[in-house]
Short mmCIF file of N, CA and C in Angstrom, two decimals:
data_model
loop_
_atom_site.label_atom_id
_atom_site.label_comp_id
_atom_site.label_asym_id
_atom_site.label_seq_id
_atom_site.Cartn_x
_atom_site.Cartn_y
_atom_site.Cartn_z
N ARG A 624 -20.88 11.07 -21.65
CA ARG A 624 -19.25 11.76 -21.59
C ARG A 624 -19.61 13.11 -23.08
N GLY A 625 -18.59 14.27 -22.64
CA GLY A 625 -18.14 14.83 -23.58
C GLY A 625 -17.45 14.78 -24.47
N MET A 626 -16.91 15.06 -25.28
CA MET A 626 -15.70 15.18 -25.91
C MET A 626 -14.33 15.13 -25.42
N LYS A 627 -14.53 16.52 -24.46
CA LYS A 627 -13.20 17.19 -24.00
C LYS A 627 -12.93 15.89 -22.98
N GLN A 628 -13.65 15.62 -22.75
CA GLN A 628 -13.78 14.51 -21.06
C GLN A 628 -12.94 13.39 -22.06
N SER A 629 -13.40 12.46 -23.30
CA SER A 629 -12.70 11.86 -23.53
C SER A 629 -11.81 11.75 -24.30
N VAL A 630 -11.32 13.28 -25.04
CA VAL A 630 -9.78 13.37 -25.31
C VAL A 630 -8.80 13.82 -23.95
N ALA A 631 -9.20 14.41 -23.01
CA ALA A 631 -8.41 14.60 -21.50
C ALA A 631 -8.54 13.12 -21.45
N GLU A 632 -8.73 11.60 -21.53
CA GLU A 632 -8.99 10.40 -20.91
C GLU A 632 -7.62 10.15 -21.50
N GLN A 633 -7.71 9.97 -23.16
CA GLN A 633 -7.09 9.23 -23.89
C GLN A 633 -5.38 10.31 -23.91
N ASN A 634 -5.59 11.87 -23.65
CA ASN A 634 -4.17 12.32 -23.39
C ASN A 634 -3.37 11.97 -21.76
N MET A 635 -4.33 11.69 -21.30
CA MET A 635 -3.53 11.13 -19.67
C MET A 635 -3.52 9.32 -20.14
N LEU A 636 -3.83 8.65 -20.58
CA LEU A 636 -3.54 7.52 -21.23
C LEU A 636 -2.00 7.00 -22.52
N LYS A 637 -2.05 8.32 -22.76
CA LYS A 637 -0.81 8.49 -23.87
C LYS A 637 0.00 9.06 -22.93
N GLU A 638 -0.06 9.76 -21.79
CA GLU A 638 0.92 10.38 -21.40
C GLU A 638 1.86 9.32 -20.44
N GLU A 639 0.82 8.28 -19.92
CA GLU A 639 0.92 7.70 -18.20
C GLU A 639 1.88 6.27 -19.08
N THR A 640 1.41 6.00 -21.01
CA THR A 640 2.22 5.28 -21.66
C THR A 640 3.26 5.75 -21.81
N ASP A 641 4.08 6.78 -22.02
CA ASP A 641 5.19 7.20 -22.31
C ASP A 641 6.06 7.59 -20.88
N PHE A 642 5.17 7.75 -19.59
CA PHE A 642 5.98 8.15 -18.61
C PHE A 642 6.51 6.47 -18.27
N ALA A 643 5.57 5.29 -18.20
CA ALA A 643 5.68 3.83 -17.78
C ALA A 643 7.23 3.83 -18.96
N SER A 644 7.20 4.06 -20.44
CA SER A 644 8.10 3.98 -21.31
C SER A 644 9.28 4.62 -20.55
N ARG A 645 9.55 5.53 -20.59
CA ARG A 645 10.53 6.52 -19.82
C ARG A 645 11.28 5.33 -18.76
N LEU A 646 10.06 5.08 -17.86
CA LEU A 646 10.79 4.55 -16.43
C LEU A 646 11.84 2.78 -16.96
N LYS A 647 11.08 2.71 -17.51
CA LYS A 647 11.66 1.03 -18.14
C LYS A 647 12.91 1.39 -19.16
N ASN A 648 12.92 2.54 -19.11
CA ASN A 648 14.63 3.10 -19.84
C ASN A 648 15.52 3.06 -18.68
N GLN A 649 14.94 3.39 -17.48
CA GLN A 649 16.00 3.80 -16.45
C GLN A 649 16.00 2.70 -15.48
N PHE A 650 15.00 2.05 -15.13
CA PHE A 650 15.13 0.92 -14.38
C PHE A 650 14.30 -0.17 -14.95
N VAL A 651 14.98 -1.57 -13.56
CA VAL A 651 14.46 -3.03 -14.28
C VAL A 651 13.00 -2.77 -13.63
N VAL A 652 12.00 -3.28 -14.15
CA VAL A 652 10.58 -3.38 -14.19
C VAL A 652 10.36 -4.81 -14.00
N PHE A 653 9.63 -5.09 -13.24
CA PHE A 653 9.56 -6.48 -13.39
C PHE A 653 7.27 -6.06 -12.88
N ALA A 654 7.09 -7.04 -13.40
CA ALA A 654 5.59 -6.68 -13.64
C ALA A 654 4.50 -7.18 -12.35
N ALA A 655 3.15 -6.50 -12.14
CA ALA A 655 2.89 -6.31 -10.82
C ALA A 655 1.31 -6.29 -11.03
N PRO A 656 0.66 -7.36 -10.04
CA PRO A 656 -0.77 -7.47 -10.41
C PRO A 656 -1.50 -5.88 -10.25
N ASN A 657 -2.41 -5.47 -11.03
CA ASN A 657 -3.09 -4.55 -10.68
C ASN A 657 -4.16 -4.28 -9.83
N ASP A 658 -3.82 -4.93 -8.53
CA ASP A 658 -5.29 -5.11 -7.15
C ASP A 658 -4.52 -4.57 -5.77
N GLY A 659 -5.58 -4.42 -5.13
CA GLY A 659 -4.82 -4.02 -3.67
C GLY A 659 -3.51 -4.61 -3.42
N ASP A 660 -3.02 -5.23 -3.78
CA ASP A 660 -1.83 -6.09 -2.83
C ASP A 660 -0.90 -5.27 -3.97
N CYS A 661 -1.01 -4.82 -4.92
CA CYS A 661 0.20 -4.36 -5.94
C CYS A 661 1.33 -3.71 -5.18
N LEU A 662 1.22 -3.04 -4.26
CA LEU A 662 2.67 -2.26 -3.55
C LEU A 662 3.32 -3.75 -2.53
N PHE A 663 2.61 -3.91 -1.68
CA PHE A 663 3.32 -4.71 -1.30
C PHE A 663 4.08 -6.26 -1.95
N TYR A 664 3.34 -6.45 -3.20
CA TYR A 664 3.69 -7.15 -3.98
C TYR A 664 5.34 -6.95 -4.45
N SER A 665 4.99 -5.35 -5.08
CA SER A 665 6.03 -4.78 -5.60
C SER A 665 7.06 -5.00 -4.67
N ALA A 666 7.01 -4.29 -3.30
CA ALA A 666 7.92 -4.41 -2.15
C ALA A 666 8.64 -5.54 -2.03
N PHE A 667 7.24 -6.58 -1.90
CA PHE A 667 8.50 -7.99 -2.11
C PHE A 667 9.24 -8.17 -2.78
N VAL A 668 8.70 -8.51 -4.11
CA VAL A 668 9.85 -8.25 -5.37
C VAL A 668 10.95 -7.78 -5.32
N SER A 669 11.29 -6.48 -5.14
CA SER A 669 12.01 -5.40 -4.68
C SER A 669 12.99 -6.28 -3.86
N LYS A 670 12.69 -6.44 -2.45
CA LYS A 670 13.41 -7.20 -1.64
C LYS A 670 14.12 -8.49 -2.42
N LEU A 671 13.40 -8.93 -3.05
CA LEU A 671 14.29 -10.42 -3.43
C LEU A 671 14.90 -10.15 -4.53
N VAL A 672 14.91 -8.99 -5.29
CA VAL A 672 15.95 -9.00 -6.38
C VAL A 672 16.97 -7.90 -5.53
N LEU A 673 16.68 -7.69 -4.28
CA LEU A 673 18.06 -6.81 -3.71
C LEU A 673 18.87 -7.65 -3.29
N ASP A 674 18.25 -8.94 -2.43
CA ASP A 674 18.64 -9.70 -1.75
C ASP A 674 19.71 -11.04 -2.94
N PHE A 675 19.13 -11.05 -4.30
CA PHE A 675 19.92 -11.49 -5.11
C PHE A 675 20.94 -10.71 -5.94
N LEU A 676 20.86 -9.76 -5.63
CA LEU A 676 22.00 -8.57 -6.37
C LEU A 676 23.36 -8.69 -5.23
N LYS A 677 23.08 -8.83 -3.82
CA LYS A 677 23.61 -8.66 -2.93
C LYS A 677 24.42 -10.47 -2.42
N LYS A 678 23.86 -11.20 -2.71
CA LYS A 678 24.24 -12.67 -2.69
C LYS A 678 25.56 -12.31 -4.26
N ALA A 679 25.13 -12.35 -5.13
CA ALA A 679 25.65 -11.47 -6.11
C ALA A 679 27.11 -11.21 -6.04
N ARG A 680 27.20 -10.32 -5.29
CA ARG A 680 28.06 -9.01 -5.07
C ARG A 680 29.06 -8.99 -4.34
N THR A 681 27.94 -10.83 -3.50
CA THR A 681 29.34 -10.87 -2.11
C THR A 681 30.44 -12.33 -2.26
N THR A 682 30.01 -12.95 -3.77
CA THR A 682 30.18 -14.74 -3.37
C THR A 682 31.70 -14.30 -4.24
N LEU A 683 32.20 -14.84 -3.59
CA LEU A 683 34.18 -14.83 -4.33
C LEU A 683 34.34 -15.23 -5.51
N GLY A 684 34.75 -14.79 -6.26
CA GLY A 684 35.33 -15.18 -7.94
C GLY A 684 33.26 -15.34 -8.96
N GLN A 685 32.96 -14.70 -8.53
CA GLN A 685 31.26 -14.62 -9.51
C GLN A 685 31.67 -13.60 -10.23
N PRO A 686 31.55 -12.95 -11.32
CA PRO A 686 31.02 -11.84 -11.91
C PRO A 686 29.67 -11.26 -11.22
N GLY A 687 29.26 -10.15 -11.66
CA GLY A 687 27.77 -9.54 -10.79
C GLY A 687 26.95 -10.34 -11.93
N MET A 688 25.67 -10.10 -11.60
CA MET A 688 24.35 -10.79 -12.04
C MET A 688 24.16 -9.70 -12.86
N THR A 689 23.49 -10.70 -15.10
CA THR A 689 23.16 -9.73 -15.73
C THR A 689 21.49 -9.87 -15.53
N LEU A 690 20.81 -8.98 -16.44
CA LEU A 690 19.84 -8.58 -15.63
C LEU A 690 18.61 -9.92 -16.44
N ALA A 691 19.14 -10.31 -17.31
CA ALA A 691 18.53 -11.91 -17.59
C ALA A 691 18.67 -13.09 -16.66
N GLU A 692 19.32 -12.67 -16.30
CA GLU A 692 19.86 -13.69 -14.78
C GLU A 692 18.84 -13.39 -13.33
N LEU A 693 18.88 -11.93 -13.24
CA LEU A 693 17.96 -11.72 -12.67
C LEU A 693 16.55 -12.40 -12.23
N GLU A 694 15.93 -11.57 -14.26
CA GLU A 694 14.49 -11.80 -13.96
C GLU A 694 14.25 -13.26 -14.27
N ALA A 695 15.53 -14.55 -14.73
CA ALA A 695 15.39 -15.69 -14.48
C ALA A 695 15.09 -15.63 -13.09
N ARG A 696 15.82 -15.34 -12.21
CA ARG A 696 15.71 -15.88 -10.82
C ARG A 696 14.20 -15.59 -10.52
N VAL A 697 14.13 -14.25 -10.59
CA VAL A 697 12.67 -13.94 -10.05
C VAL A 697 11.15 -14.84 -10.90
N ASN A 698 11.45 -14.38 -11.88
CA ASN A 698 10.53 -15.26 -12.58
C ASN A 698 10.33 -17.08 -12.20
N ALA A 699 11.60 -17.70 -11.36
CA ALA A 699 11.36 -19.00 -10.94
C ALA A 699 10.71 -18.90 -9.82
N PHE A 700 10.11 -18.00 -8.87
CA PHE A 700 8.96 -17.82 -8.04
C PHE A 700 7.38 -18.30 -8.79
N SER A 701 7.06 -19.14 -8.09
CA SER A 701 5.75 -19.55 -8.54
C SER A 701 5.04 -18.31 -8.26
N ARG A 702 3.70 -17.84 -8.78
CA ARG A 702 2.64 -16.76 -8.52
C ARG A 702 2.29 -16.53 -7.32
N GLN A 703 2.01 -18.01 -6.65
CA GLN A 703 1.56 -18.22 -5.22
C GLN A 703 2.71 -17.71 -4.34
N GLU A 704 3.78 -18.35 -4.96
CA GLU A 704 4.89 -18.21 -3.88
C GLU A 704 5.23 -16.25 -3.65
N LEU A 705 4.88 -15.82 -4.99
CA LEU A 705 4.88 -14.16 -4.54
C LEU A 705 3.64 -13.72 -4.18
N LEU A 706 2.85 -13.98 -4.43
CA LEU A 706 2.02 -13.48 -3.20
C LEU A 706 1.20 -13.78 -2.10
N SER A 707 2.31 -15.03 -1.62
CA SER A 707 2.19 -15.25 -0.43
C SER A 707 3.54 -14.25 0.43
N GLY A 708 4.65 -13.89 -0.56
CA GLY A 708 5.60 -13.04 0.08
C GLY A 708 5.00 -11.36 0.08
N ALA A 709 3.89 -11.19 -0.83
CA ALA A 709 3.49 -10.15 -0.51
C ALA A 709 2.36 -10.24 0.47
N ALA A 710 2.06 -10.99 0.97
CA ALA A 710 0.86 -11.18 2.09
C ALA A 710 1.70 -10.79 2.90
N ASP A 711 2.77 -11.43 3.25
CA ASP A 711 4.22 -11.54 4.61
C ASP A 711 4.49 -10.14 4.67
N MET A 712 4.83 -9.29 3.41
CA MET A 712 4.56 -8.17 3.71
C MET A 712 4.11 -7.20 3.91
N ARG A 713 2.79 -7.48 3.52
CA ARG A 713 1.15 -6.71 4.16
C ARG A 713 1.56 -6.84 5.74
N LEU A 714 1.51 -7.92 6.29
CA LEU A 714 1.57 -8.52 7.84
C LEU A 714 2.27 -7.58 8.59
N ASP A 715 3.86 -7.86 7.74
CA ASP A 715 5.24 -6.80 8.24
C ASP A 715 5.16 -5.36 8.67
N ALA A 716 4.57 -4.32 7.49
CA ALA A 716 3.97 -3.16 7.64
C ALA A 716 3.14 -3.43 8.70
N MET A 717 2.30 -3.81 9.16
CA MET A 717 0.50 -3.59 10.08
C MET A 717 1.88 -3.81 11.19
N GLU A 718 2.90 -4.76 11.18
CA GLU A 718 3.37 -5.05 12.49
C GLU A 718 4.10 -3.77 12.88
N ALA A 719 4.76 -3.36 11.45
CA ALA A 719 5.78 -2.21 12.15
C ALA A 719 5.11 -1.12 12.82
N MET A 720 3.65 -0.32 12.06
CA MET A 720 2.76 0.16 12.41
C MET A 720 2.69 0.26 14.39
N ARG A 721 1.89 -1.18 14.23
CA ARG A 721 1.81 -1.48 15.96
C ARG A 721 2.68 -1.03 16.39
N SER A 722 4.28 -1.76 16.52
CA SER A 722 5.23 -1.36 16.92
C SER A 722 5.81 -0.54 17.21
N ARG A 723 5.27 0.67 16.69
CA ARG A 723 5.93 2.00 16.34
C ARG A 723 4.96 3.27 16.06
N PRO A 724 3.62 3.31 17.30
CA PRO A 724 2.41 4.02 17.79
C PRO A 724 3.19 5.77 17.54
N ASP A 725 4.24 5.87 18.38
CA ASP A 725 4.30 7.14 18.22
C ASP A 725 4.82 7.78 16.82
N LYS A 726 5.12 7.14 16.02
CA LYS A 726 5.55 7.23 14.57
C LYS A 726 4.38 7.34 14.07
N TYR A 727 3.23 6.55 13.93
CA TYR A 727 2.09 6.15 12.69
C TYR A 727 0.76 6.86 13.01
N LEU A 728 0.47 7.21 14.67
CA LEU A 728 -0.27 7.11 14.79
C LEU A 728 -1.10 8.79 14.12
N PRO A 729 0.00 9.67 13.99
CA PRO A 729 -0.90 10.86 13.26
C PRO A 729 -1.09 10.47 12.24
N GLY A 730 -0.58 9.94 11.26
CA GLY A 730 -0.82 9.43 9.83
C GLY A 730 -2.03 8.75 9.56
N ILE A 731 -2.45 7.68 11.02
CA ILE A 731 -3.71 7.01 11.24
C ILE A 731 -4.42 7.93 11.33
N LYS A 732 -4.69 8.72 12.10
CA LYS A 732 -6.12 9.36 13.05
C LYS A 732 -6.08 9.96 11.23
N GLU A 733 -4.99 10.60 10.86
CA GLU A 733 -5.21 12.24 9.58
C GLU A 733 -6.53 11.22 8.65
N ALA A 734 -5.55 9.87 8.05
CA ALA A 734 -6.84 8.79 7.26
C ALA A 734 -7.45 8.22 7.75
N MET A 735 -7.93 7.64 9.14
CA MET A 735 -9.53 7.61 9.93
C MET A 735 -10.34 9.24 9.98
N ALA A 736 -9.62 9.79 9.94
CA ALA A 736 -10.71 11.29 10.23
C ALA A 736 -11.09 11.42 8.37
N VAL A 737 -10.58 11.52 7.49
CA VAL A 737 -10.51 11.81 6.27
C VAL A 737 -12.19 10.44 5.91
N ALA A 738 -11.65 9.10 6.35
CA ALA A 738 -12.73 8.53 6.64
C ALA A 738 -14.26 8.41 6.97
N PHE A 739 -14.15 8.93 8.28
CA PHE A 739 -15.00 8.71 9.13
C PHE A 739 -15.67 10.52 8.96
N GLN A 740 -15.42 11.49 7.86
CA GLN A 740 -16.31 12.42 7.17
C GLN A 740 -16.56 12.20 6.16
N GLY A 741 -16.80 10.84 5.47
CA GLY A 741 -17.68 10.29 4.86
C GLY A 741 -16.88 10.10 3.16
N ALA A 742 -15.55 9.69 3.13
CA ALA A 742 -14.88 9.61 1.88
C ALA A 742 -15.47 8.74 1.54
N GLY A 743 -16.01 8.13 0.02
CA GLY A 743 -16.51 7.43 -0.51
C GLY A 743 -15.76 5.71 -0.86
N ASP A 744 -14.15 5.65 -0.87
CA ASP A 744 -13.90 5.01 -1.60
C ASP A 744 -13.99 3.89 -0.38
N VAL A 745 -13.74 2.58 -1.29
CA VAL A 745 -13.96 1.48 -0.16
C VAL A 745 -13.08 1.21 1.05
N THR A 746 -11.98 2.04 1.23
CA THR A 746 -11.31 1.45 2.28
C THR A 746 -11.96 1.90 3.44
N SER A 747 -11.92 3.34 3.01
CA SER A 747 -13.10 4.51 3.93
C SER A 747 -13.86 3.68 4.48
N GLN A 748 -14.88 2.77 3.75
CA GLN A 748 -16.35 2.54 4.14
C GLN A 748 -15.77 1.39 5.13
N ARG A 749 -14.44 0.66 4.78
CA ARG A 749 -14.60 -0.52 5.41
C ARG A 749 -13.69 0.20 7.23
N LEU A 750 -13.29 1.58 7.03
CA LEU A 750 -12.37 1.56 8.27
C LEU A 750 -13.80 1.74 9.12
N ARG A 751 -14.79 2.75 8.31
CA ARG A 751 -16.50 3.51 9.24
C ARG A 751 -16.81 2.14 9.80
N GLN A 752 -16.62 0.72 8.78
CA GLN A 752 -17.43 0.24 9.34
C GLN A 752 -17.25 -0.70 10.17
N GLU A 753 -15.43 -1.42 10.17
CA GLU A 753 -14.81 -1.24 11.23
C GLU A 753 -15.34 -1.13 12.99
N ALA A 754 -15.20 0.55 12.67
CA ALA A 754 -15.05 1.26 13.95
C ALA A 754 -16.18 1.36 14.19
N THR A 755 -17.73 1.34 13.71
CA THR A 755 -19.15 1.16 14.18
C THR A 755 -19.64 -0.29 14.56
N GLN A 756 -18.51 -1.26 14.54
CA GLN A 756 -18.93 -3.05 15.00
C GLN A 756 -18.83 -2.36 16.42
N GLN A 757 -17.37 -2.21 16.53
CA GLN A 757 -17.11 -2.41 17.46
C GLN A 757 -17.12 -1.66 18.88
N HIS A 758 -17.92 -0.25 18.37
CA HIS A 758 -17.69 0.98 19.27
C HIS A 758 -19.22 1.75 19.16
N LEU A 759 -19.69 1.59 18.35
CA LEU A 759 -20.24 2.89 18.15
C LEU A 759 -21.55 2.06 17.28
N PRO A 760 -22.88 2.02 18.33
CA PRO A 760 -24.73 1.12 17.44
C PRO A 760 -25.15 3.05 16.73
N LEU A 761 -24.35 2.77 15.09
CA LEU A 761 -25.21 3.90 14.73
C LEU A 761 -26.31 4.08 14.96
N ARG A 762 -26.67 5.02 14.57
CA ARG A 762 -28.51 5.44 14.87
C ARG A 762 -27.93 6.03 13.31
N ALA A 763 -27.27 6.75 12.84
CA ALA A 763 -27.29 7.56 11.35
C ALA A 763 -26.66 6.95 10.76
N GLU A 764 -26.77 7.09 9.28
CA GLU A 764 -25.45 6.81 8.36
C GLU A 764 -25.08 8.31 8.17
N VAL A 765 -23.47 7.94 7.30
CA VAL A 765 -22.36 8.76 7.05
C VAL A 765 -23.33 9.68 6.49
N GLY A 766 -23.47 11.23 6.18
CA GLY A 766 -23.81 11.84 5.33
C GLY A 766 -25.51 11.90 5.65
N GLU A 767 -26.25 11.65 6.72
CA GLU A 767 -27.19 12.24 6.90
C GLU A 767 -26.80 12.86 8.08
N GLU A 768 -28.02 13.54 8.54
CA GLU A 768 -27.81 14.49 9.68
C GLU A 768 -27.35 13.41 10.96
N GLY A 769 -25.98 13.84 11.92
CA GLY A 769 -25.65 13.37 12.99
C GLY A 769 -24.76 12.68 12.87
N GLY A 770 -24.79 11.59 11.83
CA GLY A 770 -23.84 10.56 11.64
C GLY A 770 -22.16 10.65 11.33
N ARG A 771 -21.95 11.83 10.73
CA ARG A 771 -20.75 11.87 10.80
C ARG A 771 -20.11 12.81 11.92
N ASP A 772 -21.11 13.34 12.80
CA ASP A 772 -20.29 14.42 13.93
C ASP A 772 -20.16 13.16 14.85
N GLU A 773 -21.71 12.16 14.83
CA GLU A 773 -21.36 10.90 15.82
C GLU A 773 -19.98 10.19 15.69
N LEU A 774 -19.51 9.44 14.18
CA LEU A 774 -18.31 9.11 14.22
C LEU A 774 -17.18 9.99 14.23
N MET A 775 -17.84 11.42 14.35
CA MET A 775 -16.18 11.89 14.49
C MET A 775 -15.88 12.29 16.40
N GLY A 776 -17.26 12.16 16.78
CA GLY A 776 -16.90 11.92 17.92
C GLY A 776 -16.55 10.61 18.54
N LEU A 777 -17.08 9.49 17.70
CA LEU A 777 -15.68 8.21 18.30
C LEU A 777 -14.80 8.29 17.84
N LEU A 778 -14.15 8.50 17.00
CA LEU A 778 -12.68 9.09 16.66
C LEU A 778 -12.33 9.59 17.87
N GLU A 779 -12.71 11.17 18.14
CA GLU A 779 -11.73 11.37 19.26
C GLU A 779 -11.55 10.94 20.85
N THR A 780 -12.70 9.73 20.61
CA THR A 780 -13.03 9.42 22.48
C THR A 780 -12.07 7.40 21.90
N LEU A 781 -11.49 7.51 21.15
CA LEU A 781 -10.95 5.78 20.88
C LEU A 781 -9.78 5.96 21.33
N SER A 782 -8.74 4.84 21.84
CA SER A 782 -7.74 5.06 22.68
C SER A 782 -6.75 4.48 21.08
N ALA A 783 -5.38 4.97 21.76
CA ALA A 783 -4.34 5.10 20.96
C ALA A 783 -4.72 3.27 19.70
N GLU A 784 -4.86 2.27 20.97
CA GLU A 784 -4.55 0.79 20.72
C GLU A 784 -5.73 0.43 20.07
N ASP A 785 -6.94 1.08 20.24
CA ASP A 785 -8.24 0.98 19.40
C ASP A 785 -8.17 1.56 18.35
N VAL A 786 -7.51 2.17 17.48
CA VAL A 786 -7.39 3.31 16.41
C VAL A 786 -6.22 2.68 15.61
N LEU A 787 -4.86 1.97 16.19
CA LEU A 787 -4.25 1.10 15.64
C LEU A 787 -4.94 -0.19 15.15
N ARG A 788 -5.78 -0.63 16.26
CA ARG A 788 -6.29 -2.23 15.83
C ARG A 788 -7.27 -2.25 14.83
N ILE A 789 -8.30 -1.24 14.64
CA ILE A 789 -8.65 -1.25 13.80
C ILE A 789 -8.13 -0.56 12.83
N TYR A 790 -7.39 0.30 12.28
CA TYR A 790 -6.99 0.85 11.41
C TYR A 790 -6.02 -0.75 11.00
N THR A 791 -5.48 -1.35 11.34
CA THR A 791 -4.55 -2.77 10.55
C THR A 791 -5.58 -3.39 10.60
N ALA A 792 -5.98 -3.99 11.09
CA ALA A 792 -7.20 -4.84 10.72
C ALA A 792 -7.94 -4.70 9.35
N VAL A 793 -8.17 -3.32 8.94
CA VAL A 793 -8.73 -3.03 7.71
C VAL A 793 -7.67 -3.06 6.77
N MET A 794 -6.61 -2.34 7.09
CA MET A 794 -5.13 -2.34 5.94
C MET A 794 -4.92 -3.35 6.10
N GLY A 795 -4.57 -4.61 6.84
CA GLY A 795 -3.67 -6.03 6.62
C GLY A 795 -4.46 -6.83 6.08
N SER A 796 -5.76 -6.26 5.67
CA SER A 796 -6.99 -7.07 5.01
C SER A 796 -6.19 -7.06 3.51
N PRO A 797 -5.99 -8.55 3.07
CA PRO A 797 -6.05 -8.93 1.19
C PRO A 797 -6.68 -8.01 0.56
N GLY A 798 -5.96 -7.42 -0.32
CA GLY A 798 -6.98 -6.79 -1.40
C GLY A 798 -7.20 -5.07 -1.44
N VAL A 799 -6.57 -4.73 -0.57
CA VAL A 799 -6.92 -3.24 0.32
C VAL A 799 -5.78 -2.50 0.01
N PHE A 800 -5.70 -0.85 -0.79
CA PHE A 800 -4.71 -0.23 -1.46
C PHE A 800 -3.64 -0.25 -0.01
N GLY A 801 -3.26 -0.19 -0.38
CA GLY A 801 -1.93 0.27 0.37
C GLY A 801 -1.85 2.07 0.21
N GLU A 802 -1.58 2.84 1.11
CA GLU A 802 -1.42 3.92 1.01
C GLU A 802 -0.32 4.07 1.61
N LYS A 803 -0.68 5.88 1.68
CA LYS A 803 0.80 6.54 2.58
C LYS A 803 1.06 6.19 3.94
N ASN A 804 0.54 5.69 4.83
CA ASN A 804 1.15 5.36 6.17
C ASN A 804 1.78 3.54 5.92
N GLU A 805 0.93 2.96 4.53
CA GLU A 805 1.85 1.57 4.34
C GLU A 805 3.16 2.17 3.79
N VAL A 806 3.30 2.60 2.95
CA VAL A 806 4.32 2.84 1.78
C VAL A 806 5.65 3.53 3.28
N HIS A 807 5.22 4.26 4.28
CA HIS A 807 6.12 4.66 4.84
C HIS A 807 6.73 3.46 5.99
N ALA A 808 5.58 2.61 6.83
CA ALA A 808 5.76 1.84 7.20
C ALA A 808 6.71 0.21 6.24
N LEU A 809 6.81 -0.25 5.10
CA LEU A 809 7.32 -0.76 3.72
C LEU A 809 8.99 0.06 4.15
N CYS A 810 8.93 1.06 4.11
CA CYS A 810 10.65 1.25 4.53
C CYS A 810 11.18 1.23 5.27
N ASP A 811 10.47 0.96 6.52
CA ASP A 811 10.62 0.49 7.87
C ASP A 811 10.86 -0.91 7.97
N VAL A 812 10.20 -1.64 7.49
CA VAL A 812 10.20 -3.01 7.30
C VAL A 812 11.79 -3.22 5.87
N LEU A 813 11.66 -2.94 5.23
CA LEU A 813 12.64 -2.59 4.18
C LEU A 813 13.46 -2.18 4.34
N SER A 814 14.35 -1.46 5.68
CA SER A 814 15.30 -0.50 5.66
C SER A 814 16.13 0.13 5.02
N ARG A 815 15.03 0.74 3.86
CA ARG A 815 15.13 1.17 2.98
C ARG A 815 14.71 2.56 2.75
N LYS A 816 14.40 3.81 1.84
CA LYS A 816 13.67 4.42 1.33
C LYS A 816 12.86 3.65 -0.25
N LEU A 817 11.41 4.27 -0.26
CA LEU A 817 11.12 3.77 -1.59
C LEU A 817 10.26 4.96 -2.39
N GLN A 818 10.45 4.65 -3.58
CA GLN A 818 10.28 6.15 -4.31
C GLN A 818 9.47 5.03 -5.09
N LEU A 819 8.23 5.82 -5.43
CA LEU A 819 6.82 5.81 -5.76
C LEU A 819 6.55 6.13 -7.42
N TYR A 820 7.02 5.57 -8.25
CA TYR A 820 6.54 6.33 -9.71
C TYR A 820 4.98 6.37 -9.99
N TYR A 821 4.94 7.12 -10.35
CA TYR A 821 2.87 6.62 -10.91
C TYR A 821 2.55 7.71 -11.67
#
């Protein structure tokens, strides 16, 4: 690694730290684990916070909730309860996709096309593996002659039900990072828009 790359990485780290600091001054921030469940964990904690705030506003004769009270309420949940809530949020997002194929199939097919074209990330590898285990005895690995074409041919022949089943089987697994489709599904689950800052 060269000096330029090292300086660039340090600059990016500083920018991320500065950005995080600005966000903390504008929003109530709750820490989330830095793993594949972070999107769903954050969505669950957000739902808890909004439910607490809503109850505080609707209780007659009660003043609004302070930030310290809000943090105490969230922190009263055990780590296991929060992780369980995150897992439920993931499952709800998968169900939202399965229940609205007209809305989600275009984005899902786009994500699967990227995976089938040979993207090297773990999620893409898992999508390829899930599809090929059930539908295609691959004679060539992706990247070798014929493998990519064979996968793309498979994607074109899969039914909508099969595409949804393959995608939600992988994306519904714990530890798999949520992406654009999952953000949209969480918006439906929570009945609100989500803004992501990263």
